[in-house]
Coordinates of C-alpha atoms and ligand atoms in Angstrom, one line a residue:
M4 CA 45.0 173.5 85.5
K5 CA 42.3 171.5 84.5
E6 CA 45.5 170.0 82.3
Q7 CA 46.6 169.5 86.0
I8 CA 44.2 167.7 87.1
L9 CA 44.2 165.0 84.6
Q10 CA 48.1 164.7 84.0
L11 CA 47.9 163.9 88.0
E12 CA 44.9 162.0 88.6
R13 CA 46.7 159.4 85.0
E14 CA 49.8 159.7 87.7
V15 CA 48.2 159.2 91.0
R16 CA 46.6 155.8 89.1
E17 CA 49.6 154.7 87.6
A18 CA 52.4 155.3 89.3
P19 CA 54.2 151.9 90.5
V20 CA 53.5 150.8 94.1
G21 CA 55.2 147.6 95.0
N22 CA 56.4 148.2 98.1
A23 CA 56.2 149.8 101.7
Q24 CA 60.2 152.8 100.4
E25 CA 57.9 153.0 97.2
L26 CA 55.0 153.6 98.9
E27 CA 55.1 155.9 101.6
A28 CA 57.7 158.3 98.5
Y29 CA 54.0 157.8 97.0
R30 CA 52.5 159.5 99.8
I31 CA 54.7 162.5 100.7
K32 CA 54.6 162.9 96.3
Y33 CA 50.9 163.2 96.2
L34 CA 49.0 163.4 99.9
S35 CA 51.2 165.1 102.8
R36 CA 51.4 168.7 103.4
K37 CA 53.6 169.9 101.3
G38 CA 53.1 167.8 98.6
L39 CA 51.3 167.8 95.2
I40 CA 47.6 167.8 95.4
P41 CA 47.2 169.6 98.2
E42 CA 49.2 172.3 96.6
L43 CA 46.7 172.3 94.0
F44 CA 44.3 173.3 96.9
E45 CA 46.3 176.2 97.8
E46 CA 46.1 177.6 93.5
L47 CA 42.2 177.0 93.8
K48 CA 42.0 179.9 95.2
K49 CA 42.7 181.6 92.4
V50 CA 40.5 180.1 90.2
P51 CA 38.4 182.6 88.5
A52 CA 34.9 182.3 90.7
D53 CA 33.0 181.6 87.7
Q54 CA 35.5 178.0 87.6
K55 CA 35.7 177.1 90.8
R56 CA 32.8 174.4 91.8
E57 CA 33.8 172.3 88.7
V58 CA 37.4 172.2 89.6
G59 CA 36.7 171.7 93.0
Q60 CA 35.5 169.2 92.4
A61 CA 37.9 167.8 89.7
L62 CA 40.3 168.6 92.0
N63 CA 38.0 166.2 94.9
Q64 CA 37.9 163.7 92.8
L65 CA 41.6 163.5 92.4
K66 CA 41.8 163.5 96.2
N67 CA 39.9 160.6 96.3
L68 CA 41.2 158.9 93.8
A69 CA 45.0 158.8 95.4
E70 CA 43.4 158.5 99.0
G71 CA 41.7 155.1 97.5
R72 CA 44.8 153.8 96.1
L73 CA 46.9 154.0 98.4
K74 CA 44.4 152.2 101.3
E75 CA 44.3 149.7 99.0
L76 CA 48.1 149.4 97.6
T77 CA 48.7 150.0 102.3
A78 CA 47.0 146.9 102.2
S79 CA 48.2 144.9 99.9
L80 CA 51.6 145.3 100.7
E81 CA 50.5 143.6 104.5
G82 CA 49.0 140.6 103.1
S83 CA 51.5 139.8 101.7
T84 CA 54.8 140.4 104.8
N85 CA 54.1 140.2 107.8
G86 CA 50.5 141.7 107.9
Q87 CA 49.4 138.0 106.9
A88 CA 47.7 137.2 110.3
Q89 CA 45.1 140.9 109.2
K90 CA 43.7 138.0 106.6
L91 CA 43.5 135.1 108.6
D92 CA 40.2 133.6 109.1
L93 CA 40.1 131.9 112.3
T94 CA 36.7 131.2 112.0
L95 CA 37.1 129.0 109.5
P96 CA 35.9 125.1 109.7
V97 CA 39.7 122.9 109.6
N98 CA 40.3 120.2 107.7
Q99 CA 40.0 116.5 110.2
Y100 CA 42.8 115.5 110.0
A101 CA 42.9 111.5 110.6
I102 CA 44.2 110.2 113.3
G103 CA 45.0 106.2 112.3
N104 CA 44.7 103.6 114.6
Q105 CA 47.2 99.6 114.4
H106 CA 45.8 96.8 112.8
P107 CA 44.3 94.9 114.6
I108 CA 47.1 91.6 114.0
S109 CA 49.7 94.1 114.4
L110 CA 48.9 94.9 118.0
T111 CA 49.3 90.5 118.6
R112 CA 51.6 90.4 117.6
Y113 CA 53.2 93.5 119.4
R114 CA 51.9 91.7 122.2
I115 CA 53.2 88.2 121.5
I116 CA 56.4 89.9 120.7
Q117 CA 56.5 91.8 124.5
I118 CA 55.4 88.2 126.0
F119 CA 58.5 86.7 125.1
E120 CA 61.3 89.3 124.9
R121 CA 60.7 89.0 128.5
L122 CA 61.8 85.7 128.4
G123 CA 64.6 86.6 126.3
F124 CA 63.6 85.2 123.5
N125 CA 65.3 87.5 121.0
V126 CA 63.1 88.6 117.4
S127 CA 64.1 87.3 114.2
D128 CA 62.8 87.7 110.5
G129 CA 63.2 85.1 107.6
P130 CA 62.2 85.9 103.5
E131 CA 58.1 84.3 102.2
I132 CA 59.4 83.1 99.3
E133 CA 61.2 80.7 99.5
T134 CA 62.5 77.2 98.2
D135 CA 61.9 73.7 98.5
W136 CA 64.7 73.0 100.7
Y137 CA 63.7 75.3 103.9
N138 CA 60.0 75.4 103.9
F139 CA 59.9 71.4 103.6
T140 CA 62.5 69.4 103.2
A141 CA 64.9 70.7 105.8
L142 CA 62.4 70.3 108.1
N143 CA 61.8 66.2 107.5
F144 CA 59.2 66.4 105.7
P145 CA 60.1 63.1 103.1
E146 CA 59.1 64.1 99.5
N147 CA 56.4 63.3 98.8
H148 CA 54.7 62.7 101.7
P149 CA 51.0 63.4 102.9
A150 CA 52.1 66.5 104.7
R151 CA 53.0 68.7 102.5
E152 CA 49.6 68.6 100.9
M153 CA 48.4 69.9 103.8
Q154 CA 50.1 72.8 103.4
D155 CA 49.2 72.9 99.4
T156 CA 50.9 76.8 98.4
F157 CA 51.9 78.7 95.1
F158 CA 54.4 77.3 92.8
I159 CA 56.6 79.4 90.7
E160 CA 55.9 77.1 87.6
K161 CA 59.1 77.9 86.1
N162 CA 61.6 76.7 89.3
P163 CA 59.2 74.0 90.9
D164 CA 61.2 74.6 93.9
V165 CA 60.6 78.1 94.3
L166 CA 57.9 78.8 96.2
L167 CA 55.8 80.6 98.8
R168 CA 56.1 79.8 102.6
T169 CA 53.5 77.6 104.1
H170 CA 54.7 79.0 107.8
T171 CA 57.4 80.7 109.7
S172 CA 58.7 77.3 110.2
N173 CA 61.2 77.8 107.7
V174 CA 63.0 80.6 110.1
Q175 CA 63.8 77.4 112.3
I176 CA 66.7 76.1 109.8
R177 CA 67.8 79.9 108.5
L178 CA 68.0 80.5 112.2
L179 CA 69.5 77.9 113.0
E180 CA 72.2 77.7 110.2
K181 CA 73.6 81.5 111.5
Q182 CA 73.4 80.8 114.8
K183 CA 74.9 78.5 117.4
P184 CA 73.3 77.3 119.9
P185 CA 72.3 78.3 122.2
V186 CA 69.5 79.9 121.1
R187 CA 66.0 81.2 122.4
S188 CA 64.1 83.1 119.2
I189 CA 60.6 83.5 118.2
M190 CA 59.5 84.5 114.7
P191 CA 57.0 86.6 113.3
G192 CA 55.6 86.4 110.0
R193 CA 53.0 86.1 106.9
V194 CA 52.6 83.1 105.5
Y195 CA 50.6 81.6 102.1
R196 CA 48.5 78.5 101.6
N197 CA 46.6 77.7 98.5
E198 CA 42.7 78.1 99.8
A199 CA 39.6 79.1 98.9
I200 CA 39.3 82.0 101.0
S201 CA 36.5 82.0 103.3
A202 CA 35.3 83.2 107.1
R203 CA 38.4 80.4 108.7
A204 CA 40.6 80.5 105.6
H205 CA 42.2 82.9 103.8
C206 CA 45.2 82.4 100.7
F207 CA 47.9 84.5 103.2
F208 CA 47.1 84.5 107.1
H209 CA 49.8 86.0 110.1
Q210 CA 51.8 83.5 112.1
V211 CA 54.8 83.0 114.7
E212 CA 58.1 80.8 115.6
G213 CA 58.6 80.0 118.6
L214 CA 62.3 78.1 119.0
Y215 CA 64.4 77.0 121.8
V216 CA 67.2 75.3 121.2
D217 CA 70.1 74.7 124.3
R218 CA 71.6 72.2 126.3
N219 CA 69.3 70.0 128.3
V220 CA 65.8 71.1 127.0
G221 CA 63.1 69.4 127.3
F222 CA 59.0 68.7 126.8
A223 CA 58.4 70.3 130.5
D224 CA 60.2 73.7 129.0
L225 CA 58.0 74.2 126.3
K226 CA 55.1 73.1 128.4
Q227 CA 55.7 75.9 131.8
T228 CA 56.4 78.3 128.5
L229 CA 53.3 77.9 127.0
Y230 CA 51.6 77.8 129.5
H231 CA 53.5 81.1 131.1
F232 CA 52.4 82.9 127.1
A233 CA 48.4 81.9 128.1
K234 CA 48.3 83.1 131.1
E235 CA 49.5 86.3 129.9
M236 CA 48.0 86.6 126.4
F237 CA 44.7 85.3 128.3
G238 CA 44.3 86.0 132.0
A239 CA 45.8 84.7 134.6
D240 CA 43.1 81.6 134.9
T241 CA 43.8 80.5 132.3
K242 CA 44.8 76.5 131.8
I243 CA 46.6 75.0 128.6
R244 CA 45.7 71.2 127.2
L245 CA 48.8 69.8 125.3
R246 CA 47.1 66.4 123.0
P247 CA 49.3 64.1 120.1
S248 CA 49.5 65.4 117.2
Y249 CA 52.0 65.1 113.9
F250 CA 54.3 67.2 112.6
P251 CA 57.6 66.0 110.0
F252 CA 60.1 68.6 112.1
T253 CA 59.2 67.9 115.9
E254 CA 58.8 64.5 117.8
P255 CA 57.2 64.9 119.7
S256 CA 54.5 67.3 118.8
A257 CA 51.1 68.0 120.7
E258 CA 48.6 70.7 120.2
I259 CA 48.3 73.3 122.8
D260 CA 44.4 74.3 122.9
I261 CA 43.7 76.8 126.0
S262 CA 40.2 76.9 128.5
C263 CA 37.9 78.6 126.8
F264 CA 38.2 82.6 128.1
I265 CA 35.5 83.1 127.5
C266 CA 32.7 80.6 128.8
H267 CA 35.6 78.9 131.4
G268 CA 34.8 75.8 130.6
K269 CA 31.0 76.0 130.5
G270 CA 30.7 75.7 126.8
C271 CA 30.5 78.6 124.6
N272 CA 29.8 79.5 120.3
V273 CA 34.0 80.4 120.4
C274 CA 34.7 76.7 121.9
K275 CA 32.0 75.0 119.6
H276 CA 31.2 73.4 123.2
S277 CA 34.1 72.0 124.2
G278 CA 35.8 74.5 126.9
W279 CA 38.8 74.5 125.4
V280 CA 40.1 76.9 122.1
E281 CA 43.3 75.2 120.2
I282 CA 45.5 78.0 120.1
A283 CA 49.2 76.9 118.4
G284 CA 50.9 73.5 117.5
S285 CA 54.5 72.8 118.6
G286 CA 57.2 70.0 119.3
M287 CA 59.8 68.4 120.6
V288 CA 62.2 69.9 117.4
H289 CA 62.9 66.9 115.4
P290 CA 66.6 65.3 115.5
N291 CA 66.6 65.7 111.1
V292 CA 66.2 69.3 111.6
L293 CA 69.0 70.1 113.8
K294 CA 71.3 68.0 111.6
N295 CA 69.7 69.8 108.6
S296 CA 70.6 72.8 110.6
G297 CA 74.4 71.9 111.2
V298 CA 73.3 71.7 114.6
D299 CA 74.5 68.3 116.5
P300 CA 71.2 66.4 118.4
Q301 CA 73.5 64.8 120.4
E302 CA 74.6 67.5 122.3
F303 CA 71.7 70.0 121.8
T304 CA 67.8 69.3 122.5
G305 CA 65.1 72.3 121.4
F306 CA 61.5 72.7 121.6
A307 CA 59.4 74.8 119.0
F308 CA 55.7 75.8 118.3
G309 CA 53.8 78.0 115.7
M310 CA 50.7 79.7 116.1
G311 CA 48.6 81.5 113.8
I312 CA 47.9 85.9 115.0
E313 CA 44.8 86.1 113.1
R314 CA 43.0 83.3 115.4
I315 CA 44.2 85.2 118.6
T316 CA 43.6 88.0 117.5
M317 CA 40.1 86.4 117.2
L318 CA 40.2 85.2 120.3
R319 CA 41.0 88.3 121.7
Y320 CA 38.7 91.2 120.3
G321 CA 36.0 88.4 119.7
I322 CA 36.1 88.4 115.8
N323 CA 34.5 85.9 113.4
D324 CA 35.5 86.7 110.2
L325 CA 39.2 86.0 108.9
R326 CA 37.9 88.9 105.3
L327 CA 37.5 91.3 107.9
F328 CA 41.6 91.4 109.2
S329 CA 43.0 91.5 105.2
E330 CA 39.6 94.5 103.5
N331 CA 40.6 97.3 104.5
D332 CA 37.8 98.6 105.7
V333 CA 38.0 101.4 108.1
R334 CA 35.1 101.3 110.1
F335 CA 36.4 97.3 111.4
L336 CA 39.8 98.5 111.6
R337 CA 39.2 102.0 113.9
Q338 CA 38.1 100.0 116.5
F339 CA 41.2 98.4 117.9
K340 CA 42.5 99.7 121.0
P341 CA 45.5 97.3 122.7
V342 CA 44.3 94.9 125.2
M343 CA 46.4 94.0 128.5
Ligands
LIG30 N1 54.9 75.1 111.5 C1 53.2 73.8 112.3 C2 52.3 74.9 111.5 O1 51.5 76.0 110.5 C3 53.9 75.0 113.9 C4 54.4 74.1 114.1 C5 55.2 74.6 114.0 C6 53.9 73.2 114.6 C7 57.0 74.5 115.7 C8 55.4 72.6 115.8 C9 56.4 73.3 115.5 O2 50.9 74.4 110.9

């Protein structure tokens, strides 16, 4: 009998059980009413009285061992299948999900696009790595003209013809080459200038170009379009002012100012106490530009404008340092929601 118990102890401990069926077979073989262990309890009656105590104890130990293993196996099999829910600790704190948000430059770009799309402008795109022709020469910058100096950029030593575009005006030419007027398009994108980085200047920034070429487009159209834009962007009581200016690719040219929406003309830091804030360069497309892109200036006229997205974003959100836009500090970036 002792022999049998020892033998069974080993079996009970080592019997391989890998799934629910084997588990049930295990239970039946060792622990069910007609199983091996209850059978031994039956036989205990026949054991001589002086050994009963000892054998009985061993038998109880065996039974406990088998029941323990059965419990363990049941738990681990449940854990690896559909019993998992029982093991999930729902009181554990979850990993916080950081929800991102849009960059303030993107928010302003979307808003600008939205305003012009409602006027029938579509959105176009052009390369940031550009040739001298599209960035300067086709835009009527004479060779060695000082206007090129105002837009110093990054060149490639191997090929001085290749540069990083200094403005989005290159897309004007590329668009007119591809598409016959009428053309009504805005062209957002990144531009580059060789400038020392400070709170007010950076070696790259963003612009939105606008171009409208058709028969009978006049200066009044330019003015009305930008007036509408200013009111949509900065509020219905915004006024605009046009100041004579110079760009090689527009004639006549004008800088567009808006009335300061912070002090409403009374004078503050943002408008430097002038009551006006500059937001764009603009003008009527120079006939040479139309010619250079294969459009007949006798038949078509147009206006163009270009504005800095950073500048408009700084005005909208009251940001005073350009470097914040490219430093990727989430404490800054997290703060922005669409306005209007
Ligand atoms: N490209 C000019 C600049 O970057 C802006 C501009 C665009 C002016 C279109 C007139 C017309 O300063």
